[in-house]
Coordinates of C-alpha atoms in Angstrom, one line a residue:
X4 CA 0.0 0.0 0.0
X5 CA 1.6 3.4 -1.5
X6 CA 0.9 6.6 0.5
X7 CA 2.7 9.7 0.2
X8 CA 2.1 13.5 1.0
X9 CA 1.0 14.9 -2.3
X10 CA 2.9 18.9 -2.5
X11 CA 0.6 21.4 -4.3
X12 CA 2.2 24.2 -6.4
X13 CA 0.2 26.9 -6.8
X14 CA 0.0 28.4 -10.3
X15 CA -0.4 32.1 -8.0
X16 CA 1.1 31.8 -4.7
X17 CA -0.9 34.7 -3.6
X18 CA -4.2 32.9 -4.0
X19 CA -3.2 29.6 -2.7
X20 CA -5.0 27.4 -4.8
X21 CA -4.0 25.0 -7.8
X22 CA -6.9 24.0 -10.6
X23 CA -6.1 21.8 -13.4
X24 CA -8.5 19.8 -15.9
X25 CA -7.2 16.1 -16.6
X26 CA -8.1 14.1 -19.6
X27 CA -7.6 9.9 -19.1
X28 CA -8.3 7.6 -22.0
X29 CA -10.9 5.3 -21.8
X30 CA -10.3 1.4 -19.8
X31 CA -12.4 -1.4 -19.6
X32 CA -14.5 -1.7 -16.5
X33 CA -13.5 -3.3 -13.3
X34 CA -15.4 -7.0 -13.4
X35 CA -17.6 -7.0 -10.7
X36 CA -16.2 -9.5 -8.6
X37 CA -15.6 -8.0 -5.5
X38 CA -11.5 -9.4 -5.0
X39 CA -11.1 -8.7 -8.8
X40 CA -12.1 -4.8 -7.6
X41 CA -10.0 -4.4 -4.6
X42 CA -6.9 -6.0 -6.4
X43 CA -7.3 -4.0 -8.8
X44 CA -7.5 -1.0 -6.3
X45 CA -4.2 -1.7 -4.4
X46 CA -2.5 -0.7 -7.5
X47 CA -3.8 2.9 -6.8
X48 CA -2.1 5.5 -4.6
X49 CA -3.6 6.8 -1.2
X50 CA -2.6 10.1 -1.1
X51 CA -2.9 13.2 0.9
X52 CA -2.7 17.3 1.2
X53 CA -3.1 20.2 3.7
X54 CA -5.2 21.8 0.8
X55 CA -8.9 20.9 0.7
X56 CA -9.6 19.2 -2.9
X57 CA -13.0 19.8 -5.3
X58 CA -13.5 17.4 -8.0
X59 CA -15.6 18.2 -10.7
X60 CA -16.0 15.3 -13.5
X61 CA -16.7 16.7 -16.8
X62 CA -16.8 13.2 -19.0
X63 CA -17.0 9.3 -18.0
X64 CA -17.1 8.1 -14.5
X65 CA -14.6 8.8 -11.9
X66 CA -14.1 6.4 -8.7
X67 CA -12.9 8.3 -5.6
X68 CA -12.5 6.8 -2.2
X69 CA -11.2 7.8 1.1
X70 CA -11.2 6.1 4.5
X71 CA -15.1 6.7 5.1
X72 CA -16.4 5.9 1.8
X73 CA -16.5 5.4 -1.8
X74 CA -17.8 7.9 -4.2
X75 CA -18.5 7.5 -8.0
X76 CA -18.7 10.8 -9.9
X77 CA -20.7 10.8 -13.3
X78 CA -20.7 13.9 -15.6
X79 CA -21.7 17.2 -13.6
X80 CA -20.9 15.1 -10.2
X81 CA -18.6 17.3 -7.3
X82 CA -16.9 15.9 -4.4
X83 CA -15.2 17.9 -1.8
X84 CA -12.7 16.1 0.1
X85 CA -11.4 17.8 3.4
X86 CA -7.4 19.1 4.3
X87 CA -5.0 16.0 4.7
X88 CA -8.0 13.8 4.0
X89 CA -6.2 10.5 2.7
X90 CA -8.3 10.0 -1.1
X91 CA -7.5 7.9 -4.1
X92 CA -9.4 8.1 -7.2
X93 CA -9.2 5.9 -10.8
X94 CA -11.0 6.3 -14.1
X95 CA -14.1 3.6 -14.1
X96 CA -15.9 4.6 -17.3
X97 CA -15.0 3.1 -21.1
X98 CA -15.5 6.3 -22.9
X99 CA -12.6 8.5 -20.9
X100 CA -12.9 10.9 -18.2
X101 CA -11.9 14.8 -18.2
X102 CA -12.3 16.1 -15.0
X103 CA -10.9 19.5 -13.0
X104 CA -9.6 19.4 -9.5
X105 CA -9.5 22.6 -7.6
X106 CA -6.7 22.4 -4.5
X107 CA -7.0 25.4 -2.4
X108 CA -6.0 26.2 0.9
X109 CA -8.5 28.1 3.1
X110 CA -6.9 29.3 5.5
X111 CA -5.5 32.3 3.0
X112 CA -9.8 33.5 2.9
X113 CA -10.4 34.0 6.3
X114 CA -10.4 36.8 6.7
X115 CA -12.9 38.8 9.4
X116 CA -16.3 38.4 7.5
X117 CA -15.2 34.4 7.3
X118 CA -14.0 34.1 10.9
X119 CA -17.6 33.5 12.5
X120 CA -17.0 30.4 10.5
X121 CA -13.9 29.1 10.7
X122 CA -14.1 26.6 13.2
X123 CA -16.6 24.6 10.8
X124 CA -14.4 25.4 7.8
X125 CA -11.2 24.3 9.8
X126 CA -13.1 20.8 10.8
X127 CA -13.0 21.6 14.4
X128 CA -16.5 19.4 14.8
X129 CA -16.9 17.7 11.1
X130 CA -14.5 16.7 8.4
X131 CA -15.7 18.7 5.0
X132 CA -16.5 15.5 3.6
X133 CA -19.9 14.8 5.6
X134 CA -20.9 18.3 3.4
X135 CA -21.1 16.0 0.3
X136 CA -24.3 15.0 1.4
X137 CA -25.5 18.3 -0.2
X138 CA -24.0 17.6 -3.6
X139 CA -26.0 14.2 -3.9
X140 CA -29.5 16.1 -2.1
X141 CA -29.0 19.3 -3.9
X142 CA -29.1 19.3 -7.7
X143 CA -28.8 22.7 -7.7
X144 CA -25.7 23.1 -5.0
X145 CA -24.0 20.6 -6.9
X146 CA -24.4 22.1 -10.4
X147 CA -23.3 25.9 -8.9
X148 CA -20.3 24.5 -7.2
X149 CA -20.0 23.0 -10.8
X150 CA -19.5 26.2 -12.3
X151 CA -17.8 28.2 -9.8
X152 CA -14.8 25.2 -10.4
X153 CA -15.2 25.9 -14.2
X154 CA -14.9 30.0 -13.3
X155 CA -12.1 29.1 -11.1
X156 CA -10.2 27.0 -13.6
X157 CA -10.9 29.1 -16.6
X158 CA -9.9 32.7 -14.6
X159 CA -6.7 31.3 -13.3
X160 CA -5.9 29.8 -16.8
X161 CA -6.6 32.7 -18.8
X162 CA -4.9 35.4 -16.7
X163 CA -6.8 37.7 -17.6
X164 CA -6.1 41.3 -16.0
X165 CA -7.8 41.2 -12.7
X166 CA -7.6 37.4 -12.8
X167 CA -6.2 37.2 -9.3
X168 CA -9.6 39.5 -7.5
X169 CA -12.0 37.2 -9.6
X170 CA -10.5 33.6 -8.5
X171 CA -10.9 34.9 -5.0
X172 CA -14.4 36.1 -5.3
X173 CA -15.4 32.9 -6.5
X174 CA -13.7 30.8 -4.0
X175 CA -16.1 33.3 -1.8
X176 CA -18.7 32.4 -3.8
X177 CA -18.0 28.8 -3.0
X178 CA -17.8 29.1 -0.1
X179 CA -21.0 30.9 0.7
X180 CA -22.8 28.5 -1.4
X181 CA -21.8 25.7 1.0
X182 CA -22.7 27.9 3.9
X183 CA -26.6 28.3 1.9
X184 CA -26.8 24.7 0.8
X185 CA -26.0 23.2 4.4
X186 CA -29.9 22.0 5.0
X187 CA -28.0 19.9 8.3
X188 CA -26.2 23.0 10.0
X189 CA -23.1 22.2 9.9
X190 CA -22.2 24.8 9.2
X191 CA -23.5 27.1 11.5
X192 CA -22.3 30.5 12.6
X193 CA -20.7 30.9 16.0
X194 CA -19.5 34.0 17.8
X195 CA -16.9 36.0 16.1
X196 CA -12.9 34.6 16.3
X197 CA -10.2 37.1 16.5
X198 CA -7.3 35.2 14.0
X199 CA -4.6 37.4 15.5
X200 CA -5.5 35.6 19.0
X201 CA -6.3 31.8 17.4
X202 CA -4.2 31.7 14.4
X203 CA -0.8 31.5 16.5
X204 CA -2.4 29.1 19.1
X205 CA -3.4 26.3 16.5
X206 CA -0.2 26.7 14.5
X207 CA 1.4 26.0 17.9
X208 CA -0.9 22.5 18.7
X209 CA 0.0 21.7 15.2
X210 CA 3.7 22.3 16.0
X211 CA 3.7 20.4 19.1
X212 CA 1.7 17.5 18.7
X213 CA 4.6 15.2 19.6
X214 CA 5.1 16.6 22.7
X215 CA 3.4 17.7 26.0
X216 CA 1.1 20.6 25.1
X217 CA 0.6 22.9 28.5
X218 CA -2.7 24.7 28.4
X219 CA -0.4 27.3 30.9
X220 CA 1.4 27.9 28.2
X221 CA -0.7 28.6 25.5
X222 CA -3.0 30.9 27.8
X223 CA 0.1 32.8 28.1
X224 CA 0.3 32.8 24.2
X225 CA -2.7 34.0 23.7
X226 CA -2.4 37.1 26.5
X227 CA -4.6 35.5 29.0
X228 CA -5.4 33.9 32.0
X229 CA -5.8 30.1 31.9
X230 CA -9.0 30.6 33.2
X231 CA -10.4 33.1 30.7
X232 CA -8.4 31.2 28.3
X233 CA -10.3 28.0 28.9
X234 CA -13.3 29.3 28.6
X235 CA -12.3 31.9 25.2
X236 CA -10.8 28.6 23.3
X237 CA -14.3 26.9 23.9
X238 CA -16.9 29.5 23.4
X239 CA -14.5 30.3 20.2
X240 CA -13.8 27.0 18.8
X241 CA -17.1 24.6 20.3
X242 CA -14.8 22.4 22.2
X243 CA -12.9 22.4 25.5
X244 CA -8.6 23.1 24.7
X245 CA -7.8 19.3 25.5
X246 CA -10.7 18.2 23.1
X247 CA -9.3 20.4 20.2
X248 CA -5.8 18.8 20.9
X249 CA -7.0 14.8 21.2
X250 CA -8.6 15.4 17.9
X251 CA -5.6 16.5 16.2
X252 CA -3.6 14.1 17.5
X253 CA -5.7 11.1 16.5
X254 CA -5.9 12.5 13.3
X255 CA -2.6 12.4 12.7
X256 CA -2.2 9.2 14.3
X257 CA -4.3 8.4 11.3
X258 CA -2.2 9.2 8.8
X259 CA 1.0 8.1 10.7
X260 CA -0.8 4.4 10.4
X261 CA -0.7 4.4 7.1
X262 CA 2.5 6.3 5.9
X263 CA 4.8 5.0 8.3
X264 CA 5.9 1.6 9.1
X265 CA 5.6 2.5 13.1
X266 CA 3.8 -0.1 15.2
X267 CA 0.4 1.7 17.0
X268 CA 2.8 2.0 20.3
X269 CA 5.2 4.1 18.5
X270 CA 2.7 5.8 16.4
X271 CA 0.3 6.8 19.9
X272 CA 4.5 8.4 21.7
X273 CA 4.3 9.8 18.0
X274 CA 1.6 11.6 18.4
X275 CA 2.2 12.3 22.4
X276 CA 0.1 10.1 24.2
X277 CA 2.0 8.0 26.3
X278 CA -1.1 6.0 27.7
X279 CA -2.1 2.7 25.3
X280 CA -5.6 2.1 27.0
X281 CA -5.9 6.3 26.4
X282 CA -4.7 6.3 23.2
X283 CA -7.1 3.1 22.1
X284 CA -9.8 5.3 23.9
X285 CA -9.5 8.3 21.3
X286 CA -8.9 6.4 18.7
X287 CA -12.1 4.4 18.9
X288 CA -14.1 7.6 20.2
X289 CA -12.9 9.7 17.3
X290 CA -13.0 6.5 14.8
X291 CA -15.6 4.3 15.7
X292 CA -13.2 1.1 15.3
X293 CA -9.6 0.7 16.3
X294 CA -6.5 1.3 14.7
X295 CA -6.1 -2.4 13.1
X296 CA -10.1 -1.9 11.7
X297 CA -9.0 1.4 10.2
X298 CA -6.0 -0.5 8.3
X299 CA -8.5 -3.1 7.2
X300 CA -11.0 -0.1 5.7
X301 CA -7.7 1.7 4.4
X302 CA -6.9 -1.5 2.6
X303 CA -10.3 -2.1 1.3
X304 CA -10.6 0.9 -0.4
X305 CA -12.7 2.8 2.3
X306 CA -15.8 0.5 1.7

């Protein structure tokens, strides 16, 4: 099983994002034999990215999976696939598939009319994938989002003077269309987060996930009391400090399972939880299985 850490090259490094249309000849369908299918999967690449992915699939069929699920994507079908999401994706249609993938990284639009959304956006509660439902409920969602990739990829290919202000309004305009076309609320609004006060605080769990992360510490980061910290970072973010942490630890715990050849001990001091029966405990409560049934889905193909 071949996993690596996909780097994205912007075509602006101002706007942050990378959009490119593929073209893939035609190949005869998988048989339907279910070992046939996941044999045939192994031969393709799990891969990952800190940027959150679209896909839009112009022609044929286009198999995606990640850990969670499968997806397949017919003409006019958009998946959105969340930052350092592990994915893989093949061609399943005869005729050929053309497709555009959109890479961007979110964190360069947030700016202060986005930040009473960034904890949703940043998959503080729920990975961007569960907003797929929309694109399968939501013929209309899906077939905006559909054209705001098109905009995107066509602006940034062109270069057209004032290319740069457009394929940042319509990454707003994606993003606002998710925000409308969330029927499920998850995406709602919360109170208002200062980035000069949060911004420096995650970069610094992200930093330090290997080690001991003192909430003293990062109070004294952030200018305040651990008290009033405590109770900022939750009525900011929706979760207590610790929570906020244990998630991004197990998630990268995740990936560590399946890009490294560490056993789960190794993996858990990795990721700075020295406590097995702790670690098992996130893992599962974060998961829903442990970390030898999320090698099993990996290996299946997410199914």
């Amino acid at each position: 099983m071949e996993i690596y850490k996909e780097p994205i090259h912007y075509q602006n490094p101002v706007l942050c994002i990378k959009v490119w249309k593929f073209e893939q000849p035609g190949r005869p369908r998988p048989k339907p034999a279910v070992a046939a299918t996941q044999e045939q999967l192994q031969n393709v690449r799990w891969h990952y990215h800190k940027e959150v992915e679209f896909i839009l699939v112009q022609k044929g069929i286009h198999e995606i999976h990640t850990p969670n699920r499968p997806y397949l994507l017919h003409p006019g079908d958009v998946v959105v696939i969340g930052s350092s999401q592990l994915h893989r994706g093949r061609p399943y249609s005869e005729e050929g598939l053309v497709y555009i993938v959109l890479h961007v990284d979110l964190e360069a639009y947030f700016d202060p009319a986005m930040m009473r959304y960034y904890r949703h956006f940043s998959e503080v509660h729920h990975p961007l994938e569960d907003l797929n439902y929309m694109f399968r409920e939501n013929e209309n969602v899906s077939r905006e989002v559909g054209r705001i990739i098109e905009r995107i990829h066509d602006e940034i290919m062109g270069k057209s003077t004032g290319y740069e202000i457009a394929a940042s309004m319509h990454i707003k305009h994606l993003l606002l269309t998710l925000l409308r076309g969330d029927t499920r609320g998850l995406l709602q609004a919360h109170d208002l987060v200062d980035p000069g006060v949060m911004k420096p605080i995650l970069e610094h769990v992200d930093n330090h996930l290997s080690e001991k992360i003192d909430m003293e510490r990062v109070s004294h980061l952030a200018g305040m009391s651990y008290f009033y910290f405590s109770k900022y970072f939750k009525k900011a973010m929706g979760s207590s400090f610790t929570d906020y942490v244990n998630r991004k630890r197990i998630a990268k715990a995740e990936r560590l399972l399946v890009t490294s050849s560490q056993n789960v001990t190794e993996i858990a001091r990795a990721v700075g939880i020295e406590n097995m029966a702790h670690f098992y405990e996130l893992f599962k409560r974060f998961n829903g299985c442990t970390p030898k049934q999320y090698l099993r889905k990996i290996d299946s193909g997410g199914e």
